[in-house]
Coordinates of C-alpha atoms and ligand atoms in Angstrom, one line a residue:
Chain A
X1 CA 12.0 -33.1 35.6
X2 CA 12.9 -29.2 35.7
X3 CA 14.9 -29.5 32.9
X4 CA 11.6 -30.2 30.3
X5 CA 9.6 -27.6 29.4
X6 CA 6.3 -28.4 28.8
X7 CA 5.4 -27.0 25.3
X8 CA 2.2 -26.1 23.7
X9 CA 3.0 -24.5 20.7
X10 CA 6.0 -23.6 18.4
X11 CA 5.7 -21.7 15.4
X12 CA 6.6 -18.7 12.9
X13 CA 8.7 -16.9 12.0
X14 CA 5.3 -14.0 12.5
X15 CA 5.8 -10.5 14.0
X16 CA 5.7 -10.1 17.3
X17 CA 2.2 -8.0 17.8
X18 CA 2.8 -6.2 21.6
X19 CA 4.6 -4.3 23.3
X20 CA 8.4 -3.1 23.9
X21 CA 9.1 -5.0 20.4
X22 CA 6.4 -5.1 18.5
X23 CA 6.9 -5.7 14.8
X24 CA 9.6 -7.9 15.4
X25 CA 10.3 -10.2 13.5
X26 CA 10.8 -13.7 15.8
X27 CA 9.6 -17.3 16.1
X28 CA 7.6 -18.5 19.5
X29 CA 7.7 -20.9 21.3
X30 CA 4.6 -21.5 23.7
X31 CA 4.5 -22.8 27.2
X32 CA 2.0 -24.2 29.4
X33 CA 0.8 -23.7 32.5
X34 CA -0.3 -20.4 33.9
X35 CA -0.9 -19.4 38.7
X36 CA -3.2 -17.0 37.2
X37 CA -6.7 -17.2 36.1
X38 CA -7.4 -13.8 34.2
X39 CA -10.7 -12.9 33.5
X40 CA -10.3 -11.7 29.8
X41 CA -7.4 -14.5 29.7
X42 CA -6.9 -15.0 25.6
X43 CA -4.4 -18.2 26.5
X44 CA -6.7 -19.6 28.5
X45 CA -5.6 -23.1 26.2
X46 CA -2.1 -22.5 27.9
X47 CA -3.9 -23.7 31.4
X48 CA -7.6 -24.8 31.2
X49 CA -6.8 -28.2 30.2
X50 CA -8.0 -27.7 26.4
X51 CA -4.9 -28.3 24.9
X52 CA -2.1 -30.5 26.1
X53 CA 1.5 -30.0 26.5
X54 CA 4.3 -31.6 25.5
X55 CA 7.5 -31.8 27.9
X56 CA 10.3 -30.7 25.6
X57 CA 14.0 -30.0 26.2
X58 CA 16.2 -27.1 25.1
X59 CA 18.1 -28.6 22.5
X60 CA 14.8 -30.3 21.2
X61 CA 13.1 -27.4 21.4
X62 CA 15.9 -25.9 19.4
X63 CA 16.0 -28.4 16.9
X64 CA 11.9 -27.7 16.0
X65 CA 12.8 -24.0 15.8
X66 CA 15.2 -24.6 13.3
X67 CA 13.1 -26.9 11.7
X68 CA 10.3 -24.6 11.0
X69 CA 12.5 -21.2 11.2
X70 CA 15.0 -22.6 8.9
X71 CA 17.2 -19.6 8.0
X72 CA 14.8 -17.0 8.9
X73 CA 14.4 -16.0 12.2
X74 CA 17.4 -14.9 14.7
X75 CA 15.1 -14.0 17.1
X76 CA 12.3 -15.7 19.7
X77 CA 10.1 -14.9 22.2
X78 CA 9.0 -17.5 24.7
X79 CA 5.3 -17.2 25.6
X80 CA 2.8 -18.3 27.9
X81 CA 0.7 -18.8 29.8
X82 CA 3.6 -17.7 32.3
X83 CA 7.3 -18.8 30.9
X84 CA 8.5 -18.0 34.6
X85 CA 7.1 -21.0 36.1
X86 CA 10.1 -23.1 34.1
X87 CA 13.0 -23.6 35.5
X88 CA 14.2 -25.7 32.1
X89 CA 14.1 -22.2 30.3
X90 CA 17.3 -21.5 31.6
X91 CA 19.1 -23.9 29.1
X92 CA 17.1 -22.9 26.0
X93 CA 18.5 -19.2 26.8
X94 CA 21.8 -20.6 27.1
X95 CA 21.6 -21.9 23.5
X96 CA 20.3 -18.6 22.4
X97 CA 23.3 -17.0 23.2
X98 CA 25.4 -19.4 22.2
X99 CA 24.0 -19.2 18.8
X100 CA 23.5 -15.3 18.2
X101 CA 19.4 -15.2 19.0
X102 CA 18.2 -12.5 20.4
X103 CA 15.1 -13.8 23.1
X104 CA 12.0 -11.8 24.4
X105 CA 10.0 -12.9 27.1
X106 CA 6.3 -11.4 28.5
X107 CA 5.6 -12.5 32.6
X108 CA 3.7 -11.0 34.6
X109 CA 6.1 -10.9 37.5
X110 CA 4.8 -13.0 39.9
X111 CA 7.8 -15.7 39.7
X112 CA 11.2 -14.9 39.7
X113 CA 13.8 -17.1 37.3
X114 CA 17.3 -16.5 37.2
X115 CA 17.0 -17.2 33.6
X116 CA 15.0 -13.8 33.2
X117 CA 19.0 -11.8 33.3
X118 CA 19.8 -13.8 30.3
X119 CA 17.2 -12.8 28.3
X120 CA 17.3 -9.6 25.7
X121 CA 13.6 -8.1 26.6
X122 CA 11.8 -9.1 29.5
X123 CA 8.3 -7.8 29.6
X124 CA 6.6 -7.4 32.5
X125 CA 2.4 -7.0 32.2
X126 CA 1.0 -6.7 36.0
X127 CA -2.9 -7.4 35.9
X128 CA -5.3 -5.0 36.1
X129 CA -8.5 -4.8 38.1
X130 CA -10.4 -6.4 35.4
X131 CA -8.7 -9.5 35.6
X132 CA -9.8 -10.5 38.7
X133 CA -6.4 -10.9 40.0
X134 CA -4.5 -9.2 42.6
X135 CA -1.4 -7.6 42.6
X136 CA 1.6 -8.4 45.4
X137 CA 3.4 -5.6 45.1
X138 CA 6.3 -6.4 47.5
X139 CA 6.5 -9.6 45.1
X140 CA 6.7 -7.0 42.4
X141 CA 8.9 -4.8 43.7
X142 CA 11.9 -7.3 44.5
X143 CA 11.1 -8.7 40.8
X144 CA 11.4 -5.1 39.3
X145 CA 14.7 -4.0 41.4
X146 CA 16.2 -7.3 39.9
X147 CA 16.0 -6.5 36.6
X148 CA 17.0 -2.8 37.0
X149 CA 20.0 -4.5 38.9
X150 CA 21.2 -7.1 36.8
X151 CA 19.7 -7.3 33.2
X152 CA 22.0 -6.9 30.8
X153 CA 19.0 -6.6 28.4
X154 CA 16.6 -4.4 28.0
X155 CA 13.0 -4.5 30.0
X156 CA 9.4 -3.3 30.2
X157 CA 5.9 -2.7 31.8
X158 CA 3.2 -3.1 30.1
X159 CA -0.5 -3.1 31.3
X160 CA -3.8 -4.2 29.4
X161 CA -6.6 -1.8 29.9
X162 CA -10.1 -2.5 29.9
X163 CA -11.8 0.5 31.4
X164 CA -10.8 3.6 33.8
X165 CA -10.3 1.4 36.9
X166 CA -7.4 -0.5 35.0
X167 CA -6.0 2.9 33.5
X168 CA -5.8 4.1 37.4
X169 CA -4.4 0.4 38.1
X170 CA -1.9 1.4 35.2
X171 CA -1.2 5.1 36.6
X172 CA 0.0 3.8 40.1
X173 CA 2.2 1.1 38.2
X174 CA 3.9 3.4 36.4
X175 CA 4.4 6.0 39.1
X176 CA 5.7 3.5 41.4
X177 CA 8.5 2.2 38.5
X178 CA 9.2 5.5 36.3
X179 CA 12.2 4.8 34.8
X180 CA 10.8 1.7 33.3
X181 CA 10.2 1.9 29.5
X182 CA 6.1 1.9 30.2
X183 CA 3.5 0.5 27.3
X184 CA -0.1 0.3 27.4
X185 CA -2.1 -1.9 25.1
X186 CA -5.7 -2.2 24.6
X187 CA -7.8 -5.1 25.8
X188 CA -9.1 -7.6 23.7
X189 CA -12.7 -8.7 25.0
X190 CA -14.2 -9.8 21.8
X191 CA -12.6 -13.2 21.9
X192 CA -16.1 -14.7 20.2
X193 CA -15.7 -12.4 17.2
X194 CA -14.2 -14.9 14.7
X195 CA -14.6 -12.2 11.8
X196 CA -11.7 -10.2 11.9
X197 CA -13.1 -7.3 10.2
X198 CA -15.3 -6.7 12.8
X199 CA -13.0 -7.5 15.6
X200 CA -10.4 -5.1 14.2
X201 CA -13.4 -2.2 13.9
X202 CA -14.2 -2.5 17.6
X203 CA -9.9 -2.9 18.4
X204 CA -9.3 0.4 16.5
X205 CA -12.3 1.9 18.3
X206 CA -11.6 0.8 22.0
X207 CA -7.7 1.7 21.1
X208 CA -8.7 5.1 19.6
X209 CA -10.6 5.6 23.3
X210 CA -7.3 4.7 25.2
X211 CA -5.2 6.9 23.2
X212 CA -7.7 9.9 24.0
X213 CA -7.8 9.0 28.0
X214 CA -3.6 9.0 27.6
X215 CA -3.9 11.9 25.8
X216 CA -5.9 14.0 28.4
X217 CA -3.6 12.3 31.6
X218 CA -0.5 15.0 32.7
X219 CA 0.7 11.7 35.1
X220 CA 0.7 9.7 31.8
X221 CA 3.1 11.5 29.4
X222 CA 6.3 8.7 29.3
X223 CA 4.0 6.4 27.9
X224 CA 3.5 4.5 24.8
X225 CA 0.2 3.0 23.4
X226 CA -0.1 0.5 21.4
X227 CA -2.8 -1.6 19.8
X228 CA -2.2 -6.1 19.4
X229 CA -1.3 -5.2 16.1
X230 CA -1.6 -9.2 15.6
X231 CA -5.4 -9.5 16.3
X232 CA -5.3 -6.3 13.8
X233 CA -4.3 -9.0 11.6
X234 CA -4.9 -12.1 12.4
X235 CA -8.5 -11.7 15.0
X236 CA -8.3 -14.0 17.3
X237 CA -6.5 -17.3 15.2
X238 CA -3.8 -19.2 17.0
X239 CA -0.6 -20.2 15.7
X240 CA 0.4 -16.8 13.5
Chain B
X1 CA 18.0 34.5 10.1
X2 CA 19.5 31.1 11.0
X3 CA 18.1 31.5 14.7
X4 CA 14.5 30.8 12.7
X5 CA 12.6 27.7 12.5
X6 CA 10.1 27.8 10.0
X7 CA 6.8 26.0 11.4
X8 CA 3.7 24.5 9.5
X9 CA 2.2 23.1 12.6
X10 CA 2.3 22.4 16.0
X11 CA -0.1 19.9 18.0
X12 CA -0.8 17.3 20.0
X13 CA -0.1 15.8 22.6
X14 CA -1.1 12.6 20.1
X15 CA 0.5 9.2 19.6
X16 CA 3.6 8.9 17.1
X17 CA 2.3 6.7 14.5
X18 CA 5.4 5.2 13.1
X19 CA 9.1 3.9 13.5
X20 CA 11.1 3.1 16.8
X21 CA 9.0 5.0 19.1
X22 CA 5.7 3.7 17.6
X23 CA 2.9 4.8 19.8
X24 CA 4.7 7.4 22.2
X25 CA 2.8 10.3 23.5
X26 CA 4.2 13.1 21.6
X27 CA 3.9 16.6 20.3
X28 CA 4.5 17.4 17.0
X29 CA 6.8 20.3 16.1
X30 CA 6.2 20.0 12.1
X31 CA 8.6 22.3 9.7
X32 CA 8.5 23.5 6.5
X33 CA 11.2 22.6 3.4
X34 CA 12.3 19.7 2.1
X35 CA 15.0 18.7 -0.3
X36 CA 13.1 16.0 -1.9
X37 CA 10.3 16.3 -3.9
X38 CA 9.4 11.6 -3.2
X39 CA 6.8 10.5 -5.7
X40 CA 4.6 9.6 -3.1
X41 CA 5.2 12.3 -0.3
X42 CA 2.3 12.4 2.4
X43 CA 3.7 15.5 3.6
X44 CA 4.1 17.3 0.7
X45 CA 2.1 20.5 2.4
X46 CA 5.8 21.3 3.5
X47 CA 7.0 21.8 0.3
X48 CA 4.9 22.6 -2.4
X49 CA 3.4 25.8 -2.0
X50 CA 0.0 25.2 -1.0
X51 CA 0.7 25.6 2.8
X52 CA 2.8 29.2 4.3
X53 CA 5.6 28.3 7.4
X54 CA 6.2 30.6 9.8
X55 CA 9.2 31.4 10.9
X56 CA 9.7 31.3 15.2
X57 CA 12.6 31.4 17.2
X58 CA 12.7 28.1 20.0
X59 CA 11.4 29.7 22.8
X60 CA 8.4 31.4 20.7
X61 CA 7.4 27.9 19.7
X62 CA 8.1 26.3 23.3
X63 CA 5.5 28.9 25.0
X64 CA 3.2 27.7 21.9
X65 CA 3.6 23.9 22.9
X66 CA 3.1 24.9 26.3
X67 CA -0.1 26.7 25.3
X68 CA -1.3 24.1 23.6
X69 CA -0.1 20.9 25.6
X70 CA 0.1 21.9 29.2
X71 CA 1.3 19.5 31.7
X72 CA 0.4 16.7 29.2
X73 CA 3.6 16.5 27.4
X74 CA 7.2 14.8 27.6
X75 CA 8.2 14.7 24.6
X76 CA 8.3 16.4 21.6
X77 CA 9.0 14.9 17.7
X78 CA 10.5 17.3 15.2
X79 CA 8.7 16.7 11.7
X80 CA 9.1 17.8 8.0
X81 CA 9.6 18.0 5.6
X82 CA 13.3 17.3 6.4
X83 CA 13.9 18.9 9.6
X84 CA 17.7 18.7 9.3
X85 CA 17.7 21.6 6.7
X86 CA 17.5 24.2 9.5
X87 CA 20.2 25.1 12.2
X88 CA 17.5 26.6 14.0
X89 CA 16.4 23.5 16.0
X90 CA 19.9 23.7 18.0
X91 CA 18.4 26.2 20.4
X92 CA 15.0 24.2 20.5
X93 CA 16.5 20.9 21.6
X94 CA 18.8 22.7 23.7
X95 CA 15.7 23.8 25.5
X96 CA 13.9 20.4 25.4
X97 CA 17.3 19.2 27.0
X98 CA 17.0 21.9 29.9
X99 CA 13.5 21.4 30.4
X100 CA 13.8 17.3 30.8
X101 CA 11.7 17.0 27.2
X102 CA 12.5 13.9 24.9
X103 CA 13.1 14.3 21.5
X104 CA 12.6 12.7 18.6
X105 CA 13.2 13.5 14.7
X106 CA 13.3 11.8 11.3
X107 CA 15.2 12.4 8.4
X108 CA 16.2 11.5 5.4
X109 CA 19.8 11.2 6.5
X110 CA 20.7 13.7 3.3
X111 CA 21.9 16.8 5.3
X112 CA 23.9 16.7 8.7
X113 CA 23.2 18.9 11.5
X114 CA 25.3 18.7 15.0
X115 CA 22.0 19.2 16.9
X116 CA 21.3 15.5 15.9
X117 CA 23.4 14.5 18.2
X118 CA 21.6 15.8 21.1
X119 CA 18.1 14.3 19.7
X120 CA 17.2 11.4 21.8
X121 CA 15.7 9.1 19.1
X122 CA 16.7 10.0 15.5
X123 CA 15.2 8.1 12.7
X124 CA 16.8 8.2 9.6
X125 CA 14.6 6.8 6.5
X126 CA 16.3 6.9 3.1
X127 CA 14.0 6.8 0.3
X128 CA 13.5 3.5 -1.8
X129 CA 13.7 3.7 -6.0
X130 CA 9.5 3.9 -5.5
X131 CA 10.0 7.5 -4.6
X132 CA 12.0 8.1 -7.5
X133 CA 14.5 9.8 -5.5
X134 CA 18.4 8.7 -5.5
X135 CA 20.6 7.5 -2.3
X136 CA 24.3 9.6 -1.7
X137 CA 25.7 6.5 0.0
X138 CA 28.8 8.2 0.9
X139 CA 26.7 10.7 2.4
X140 CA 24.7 8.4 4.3
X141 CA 27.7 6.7 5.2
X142 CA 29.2 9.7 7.1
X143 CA 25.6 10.6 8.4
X144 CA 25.5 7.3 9.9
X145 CA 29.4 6.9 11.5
X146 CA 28.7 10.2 13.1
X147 CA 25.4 8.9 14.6
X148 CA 26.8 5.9 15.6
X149 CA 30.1 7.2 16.9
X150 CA 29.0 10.1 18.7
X151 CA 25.1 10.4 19.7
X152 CA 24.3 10.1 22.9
X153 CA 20.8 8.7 22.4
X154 CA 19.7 5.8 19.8
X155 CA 19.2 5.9 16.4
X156 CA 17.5 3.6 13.9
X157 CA 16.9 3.2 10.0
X158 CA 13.2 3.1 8.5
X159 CA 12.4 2.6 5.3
X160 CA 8.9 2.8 3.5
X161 CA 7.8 0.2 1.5
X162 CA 5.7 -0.1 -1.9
X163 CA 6.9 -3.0 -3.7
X164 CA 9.4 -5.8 -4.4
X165 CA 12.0 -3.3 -5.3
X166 CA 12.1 -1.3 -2.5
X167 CA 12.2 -4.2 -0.3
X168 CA 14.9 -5.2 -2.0
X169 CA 16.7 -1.7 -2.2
X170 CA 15.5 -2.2 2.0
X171 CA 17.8 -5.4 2.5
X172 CA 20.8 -3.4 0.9
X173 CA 20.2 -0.4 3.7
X174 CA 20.1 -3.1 6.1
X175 CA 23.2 -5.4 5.0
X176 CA 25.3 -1.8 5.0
X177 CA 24.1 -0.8 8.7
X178 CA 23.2 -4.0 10.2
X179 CA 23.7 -3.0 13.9
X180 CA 21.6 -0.6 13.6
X181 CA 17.6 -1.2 14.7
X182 CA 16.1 -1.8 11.5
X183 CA 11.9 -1.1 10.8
X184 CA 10.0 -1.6 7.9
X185 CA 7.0 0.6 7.3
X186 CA 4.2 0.0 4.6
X187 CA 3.7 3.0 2.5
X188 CA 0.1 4.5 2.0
X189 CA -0.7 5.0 -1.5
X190 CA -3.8 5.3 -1.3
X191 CA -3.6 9.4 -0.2
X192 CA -7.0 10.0 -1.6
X193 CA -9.1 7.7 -0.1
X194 CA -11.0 9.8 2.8
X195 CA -12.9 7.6 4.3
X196 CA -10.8 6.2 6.9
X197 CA -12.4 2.7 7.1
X198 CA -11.9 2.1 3.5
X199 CA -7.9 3.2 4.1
X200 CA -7.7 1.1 6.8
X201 CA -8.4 -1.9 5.3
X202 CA -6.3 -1.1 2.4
X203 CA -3.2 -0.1 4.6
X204 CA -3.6 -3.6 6.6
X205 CA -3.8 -5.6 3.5
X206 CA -0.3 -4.5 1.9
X207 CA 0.9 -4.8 5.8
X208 CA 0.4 -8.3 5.5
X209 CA 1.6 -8.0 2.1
X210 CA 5.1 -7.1 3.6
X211 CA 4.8 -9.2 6.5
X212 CA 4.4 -12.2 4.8
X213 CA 7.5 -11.4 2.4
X214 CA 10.2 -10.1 5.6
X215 CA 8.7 -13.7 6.9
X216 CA 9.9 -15.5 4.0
X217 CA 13.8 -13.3 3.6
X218 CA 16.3 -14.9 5.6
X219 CA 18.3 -11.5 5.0
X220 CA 15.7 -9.9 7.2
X221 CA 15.8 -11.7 10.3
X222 CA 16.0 -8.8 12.7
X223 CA 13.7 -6.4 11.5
X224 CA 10.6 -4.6 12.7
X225 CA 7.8 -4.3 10.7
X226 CA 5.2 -1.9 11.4
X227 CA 1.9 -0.1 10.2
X228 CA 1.1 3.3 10.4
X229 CA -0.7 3.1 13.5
X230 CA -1.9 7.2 13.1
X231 CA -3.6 6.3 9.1
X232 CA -5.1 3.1 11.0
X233 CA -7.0 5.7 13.3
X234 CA -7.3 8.7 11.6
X235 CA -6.7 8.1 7.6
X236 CA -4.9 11.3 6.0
X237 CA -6.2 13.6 8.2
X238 CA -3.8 16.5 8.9
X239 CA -2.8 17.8 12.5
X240 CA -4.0 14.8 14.6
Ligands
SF4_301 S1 -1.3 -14.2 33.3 FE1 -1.5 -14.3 31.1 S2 -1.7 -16.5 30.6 FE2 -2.0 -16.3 32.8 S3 -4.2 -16.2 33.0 FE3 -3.5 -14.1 32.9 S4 -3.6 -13.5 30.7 FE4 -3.7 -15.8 30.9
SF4_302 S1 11.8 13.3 2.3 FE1 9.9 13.2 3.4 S2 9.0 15.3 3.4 FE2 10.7 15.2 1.8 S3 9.6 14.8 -0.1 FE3 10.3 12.8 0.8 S4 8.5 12.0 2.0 FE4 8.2 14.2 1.6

């Protein structure tokens, strides 16, 4: 069965709210399934059993895009959970070439899938202390030296920060991968608050107090910060 | 008295609020002179009067971002005004280059300089009909075959948003450059509103505005749209 992907959601075109392309336009397509367990986890439905996936193909999978997308997307990021547990993701990049879409992906780099060279903008988000997960950094390392290698695309680092320990966390990351385009992003622990305008009060605030700890950091100056400009939006809602 | 830059302000190291290198760690270089006069001009301090520039030399205003940065600085943007009015800047980015600084500048595309070529990240932001300002396409034509043909770093287009016509005068920028990275930017017209929190909302509410109509244009597909992520924090203020 590795050519199904098992699908949770499918949906836009929306912006994409993180990292090395945030603001993007692009449709996603959601999978499930996750070998972590973060602490703050805000896909936790991805893995805890709440929701259920569907096994999908590529060309299926395709066909719903298009579907939804119609004319108006020519780009889409596959999320998770973590995408890099499929091997079937290798044939829905395939079709994105084939028909001029431009793919982004966010892992966290803890499986490696050949599929990953094919696609335009690999994200890679290591977990922070907070999470309660632990890095392998050899793992890391032979991921990392594989896309520096071989992408033809373009990829990135990006760490969620809670408090100091994860910026630390965050400060040996990017010293031990320099050249990697490096983005910082700013936790999102009020997963309760369904009123947006709160949530997006206490985002700006906790953002506001990462940007000042960047600010003040001399081993931190490559770096770009950047708030989930989607929960800006949107709080916490799935499916936008 | 070419070899002078004149300068309004130089600060940071803060985050760059807008455009391809949305949320970098920066400082801001800003100058003084511009050859528009847009309806809605946020910086309008660099022209009108009410604010005196003072003309330095590059290595007078590298000692004063030194002074004022210290080791917490990689980068440097060059802001106006229209920065691409002064010669000058040649010897300042010819220091960044020497000293392993990134650049970054943004211009309306309306005057060339060869300087731009050595500018790591050039944003060039023609004006919709909103700022009652008119577009020299042949102009911008040349501006952008030069960028494209001989710069050395990337480039991209940005163009400020305040209603259905700009967007539309936005998709005709985008169908005459379309391999160049394309962003959309809300503008903020709401430049006397102090209270940042009452901004905020504001700016966030015409970013879903535009969000919600590059969603529905098939002729924007592969587009960024993006707040001002410096209003979100800090409203107007000046020099942050
Ligand atoms: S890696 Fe991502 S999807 Fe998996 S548990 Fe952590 S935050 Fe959730
Ligand atoms: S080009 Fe920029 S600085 Fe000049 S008037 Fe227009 S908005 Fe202001």
């Amino acid at each position: 069965m590795s050519g199904k992907i098992p699908v949770l959601e499918i949906f836009g075109p929306t912006i994409q709210g993180e990292g090395m392309v945030a603001g993007q336009k692009t449709m996603f397509v959601r999978t499930g399934g996750c070998d972590y367990r973060c602490a703050w986890c805000d896909s936790a439905f991805t893995w805890d059993g709440s929701q259920k996936a569907t096994p999908m193909n590529a060309s299926t999978i395709m066909e719903e895009l298009e579907r939804i997308g119609g004319e108006r997307f020519s780009h889409v990021t596959i999320s998770g959970g973590n995408p890099a547990l499929h091997t079937g993701i290798a044939a829905l990049v395939k079709l994105f070439q084939e028909k001029g879409i431009a793919s982004a992906v966010e892992t966290q780099g803890s499986f490696w899938q050949d599929w990953l060279l094919a696609v335009d903008e690999v994200t890679v988000s290591p977990k922070p202390p907070s999470s309660k997960m632990g890095t392998d950094w050899s793992r890391l390392d032979t991921f990392m030296k594989r896309l520096a290698e071989e992408q033809a695309g373009h990829h990135s680092l990006k760490v969620v920060i809670f408090d100091e320990k994860d910026l630390a966390y965050a400060t040996q990351v990017h010293e031990r991968y320099p050249d990697v385009p490096f983005y910082l992003q700013v936790g999102n622990d009020d997963l309760e608050a369904l009123e947006p305008a709160r949530l997006r009060d206490h985002l700006l605030e906790k953002y506001e107090w990462l940007v000042a700890k960047v600010m003040e950091e001399s081993q931190l100056n490559d770096v770009r910060v950047l708030p989930q400009i989607h929960a800006l939006l949107w709080g916490n809602k799935q499916g936008v």
